[in-house]
mmCIF file of C-alpha atoms in Angstrom:
data_model
loop_
_atom_site.group_PDB
_atom_site.id
_atom_site.type_symbol
_atom_site.label_atom_id
_atom_site.label_comp_id
_atom_site.label_asym_id
_atom_site.label_seq_id
_atom_site.Cartn_x
_atom_site.Cartn_y
_atom_site.Cartn_z
ATOM 1 C CA MET A 193 109.732 -50.489 62.596
ATOM 2 C CA THR A 194 112.122 -52.272 65.027
ATOM 3 C CA VAL A 195 109.408 -54.935 65.936
ATOM 4 C CA ARG A 196 108.354 -55.121 62.423
ATOM 5 C CA ARG A 197 111.993 -56.004 61.195
ATOM 6 C CA LEU A 198 113.047 -58.277 64.329
ATOM 7 C CA ILE A 199 110.038 -60.269 63.578
ATOM 8 C CA TYR A 200 110.469 -60.850 59.937
ATOM 9 C CA SER A 201 113.932 -61.781 60.545
ATOM 10 C CA LEU A 202 112.312 -64.233 62.873
ATOM 11 C CA GLY A 203 110.366 -65.332 59.314
ATOM 12 C CA TYR A 204 106.748 -64.606 60.186
ATOM 13 C CA ARG A 205 104.797 -62.656 58.401
ATOM 14 C CA TYR A 206 102.018 -60.415 59.355
ATOM 15 C CA ARG A 207 99.106 -57.898 58.293
ATOM 16 C CA LEU A 208 99.570 -54.452 59.656
ATOM 17 C CA HIS A 209 96.450 -52.880 61.384
ATOM 18 C CA ARG A 210 93.488 -54.492 60.597
ATOM 19 C CA LYS A 211 90.474 -51.917 61.137
ATOM 20 C CA ASP A 212 87.843 -55.213 61.446
ATOM 21 C CA LEU A 213 89.887 -55.967 64.839
ATOM 22 C CA PRO A 214 89.114 -54.141 68.200
ATOM 23 C CA GLY A 215 92.020 -51.392 68.715
ATOM 24 C CA THR A 216 93.213 -51.831 65.291
ATOM 25 C CA PRO A 217 96.317 -54.148 66.249
ATOM 26 C CA ASP A 218 99.462 -52.949 64.849
ATOM 27 C CA LEU A 219 100.546 -56.774 63.770
ATOM 28 C CA VAL A 220 98.178 -59.317 62.978
ATOM 29 C CA PHE A 221 99.068 -62.705 62.307
ATOM 30 C CA PRO A 222 95.428 -64.193 61.043
ATOM 31 C CA GLY A 223 96.804 -68.149 60.842
ATOM 32 C CA ARG A 224 98.103 -67.817 64.751
ATOM 33 C CA ARG A 225 94.884 -66.042 65.838
ATOM 34 C CA ALA A 226 97.914 -63.468 67.146
ATOM 35 C CA VAL A 227 98.260 -59.801 67.402
ATOM 36 C CA ILE A 228 100.921 -57.537 69.181
ATOM 37 C CA PHE A 229 100.087 -53.845 69.882
ATOM 38 C CA VAL A 230 103.511 -51.598 69.992
ATOM 39 C CA HIS A 231 102.749 -49.055 72.890
ATOM 40 C CA GLY A 232 104.348 -45.847 73.354
ATOM 41 C CA CYS A 233 104.996 -46.090 77.416
ATOM 42 C CA PHE A 234 104.250 -42.713 78.039
ATOM 43 C CA TRP A 235 101.018 -42.526 76.394
ATOM 44 C CA HIS A 236 99.673 -45.586 77.503
ATOM 45 C CA GLY A 237 100.596 -45.316 80.957
ATOM 46 C CA HIS A 238 103.541 -47.685 81.553
ATOM 47 C CA ASP A 239 104.460 -48.322 84.943
ATOM 48 C CA CYS A 240 108.394 -47.680 83.755
ATOM 49 C CA LYS A 241 110.561 -44.363 84.159
ATOM 50 C CA ARG A 242 109.262 -42.917 81.223
ATOM 51 C CA GLY A 243 105.631 -44.205 81.573
ATOM 52 C CA ALA A 244 105.143 -42.957 85.364
ATOM 53 C CA ARG A 245 106.527 -39.362 84.456
ATOM 54 C CA THR A 246 103.822 -36.515 85.378
ATOM 55 C CA PRO A 247 104.049 -33.589 82.625
ATOM 56 C CA LYS A 248 104.952 -30.235 84.259
ATOM 57 C CA SER A 249 102.098 -28.000 82.250
ATOM 58 C CA ASN A 250 98.495 -29.321 81.602
ATOM 59 C CA THR A 251 98.635 -32.444 83.859
ATOM 60 C CA GLY A 252 95.254 -32.675 84.610
ATOM 61 C CA TYR A 253 94.439 -32.982 80.613
ATOM 62 C CA TRP A 254 97.044 -35.730 80.347
ATOM 63 C CA LYS A 255 95.925 -37.692 83.560
ATOM 64 C CA VAL A 256 92.985 -38.083 82.257
ATOM 65 C CA LYS A 257 93.557 -38.789 78.940
ATOM 66 C CA ILE A 258 96.089 -41.355 79.523
ATOM 67 C CA ALA A 259 93.753 -42.824 82.038
ATOM 68 C CA ARG A 260 91.464 -43.330 79.222
ATOM 69 C CA ASN A 261 93.876 -44.625 76.941
ATOM 70 C CA VAL A 262 94.615 -47.674 79.477
ATOM 71 C CA GLU A 263 91.071 -48.030 80.203
ATOM 72 C CA ARG A 264 90.833 -48.017 76.324
ATOM 73 C CA ASP A 265 93.479 -50.888 76.071
ATOM 74 C CA ALA A 266 92.108 -53.132 78.575
ATOM 75 C CA LYS A 267 88.632 -53.130 77.151
ATOM 76 C CA THR A 268 90.442 -53.835 73.525
ATOM 77 C CA ILE A 269 92.438 -56.967 74.837
ATOM 78 C CA ASP A 270 89.772 -57.925 76.348
ATOM 79 C CA ASP A 271 87.643 -57.607 73.261
ATOM 80 C CA LEU A 272 90.326 -59.672 71.458
ATOM 81 C CA GLU A 273 90.588 -62.749 73.702
ATOM 82 C CA ARG A 274 86.903 -63.169 74.321
ATOM 83 C CA ASN A 275 87.050 -63.345 70.357
ATOM 84 C CA ALA A 276 90.270 -66.267 70.837
ATOM 85 C CA TRP A 277 92.796 -64.206 69.794
ATOM 86 C CA ARG A 278 96.207 -63.683 71.496
ATOM 87 C CA VAL A 279 97.117 -60.500 72.241
ATOM 88 C CA LEU A 280 101.084 -59.425 73.440
ATOM 89 C CA VAL A 281 101.583 -55.657 74.353
ATOM 90 C CA VAL A 282 105.522 -54.839 73.758
ATOM 91 C CA TRP A 283 106.437 -51.656 75.357
ATOM 92 C CA GLU A 284 108.809 -49.345 74.061
ATOM 93 C CA CYS A 285 111.009 -49.453 76.860
ATOM 94 C CA GLU A 286 111.029 -53.125 76.338
ATOM 95 C CA LEU A 287 113.089 -52.229 72.321
ATOM 96 C CA LYS A 288 115.996 -50.941 74.429
ATOM 97 C CA ASP A 289 116.684 -55.054 74.934
ATOM 98 C CA ALA A 290 116.887 -56.819 71.895
ATOM 99 C CA GLY A 291 117.669 -60.060 72.545
ATOM 100 C CA THR A 292 115.414 -60.348 75.454
ATOM 101 C CA LEU A 293 112.907 -59.114 73.005
ATOM 102 C CA HIS A 294 113.840 -61.705 70.047
ATOM 103 C CA ASP A 295 112.839 -64.266 72.860
ATOM 104 C CA LYS A 296 109.703 -62.455 73.893
ATOM 105 C CA LEU A 297 108.660 -62.209 70.364
ATOM 106 C CA ASP A 298 109.792 -65.573 69.072
ATOM 107 C CA ALA A 299 107.921 -67.626 72.509
ATOM 108 C CA PHE A 300 104.916 -65.976 71.870
ATOM 109 C CA LEU A 301 104.448 -66.607 67.766
ATOM 110 C CA THR A 302 106.093 -70.374 68.462
ATOM 111 C CA SER A 303 103.266 -71.406 71.160
ATOM 112 C CA ARG A 304 99.758 -72.292 69.845
ATOM 113 C CA PRO A 305 96.266 -72.120 71.701
#
């Protein structure tokens, strides 16, 4: 919701979770051929402090699960880019710094292919 509010305040409009696109992106900007995924650091294996932690119980299961998520995310991004979509991943840890996130989103949405 943080990302949605910020994008809306920048004046951009979007569609949510288009099922006809690989990976069902969180936010879709059809006219700009751009998509944004908002990923949780732990669930998608980010290299930050939260994403790099290892669960204390059922470790084997979680390592395999997260590795599968990372692999699926890479394939999804590749599929979208091969179909001429621009892709941005916003990580959960990036939501803490609203100013930097604002600039990142604005730069992504302002640029054209």
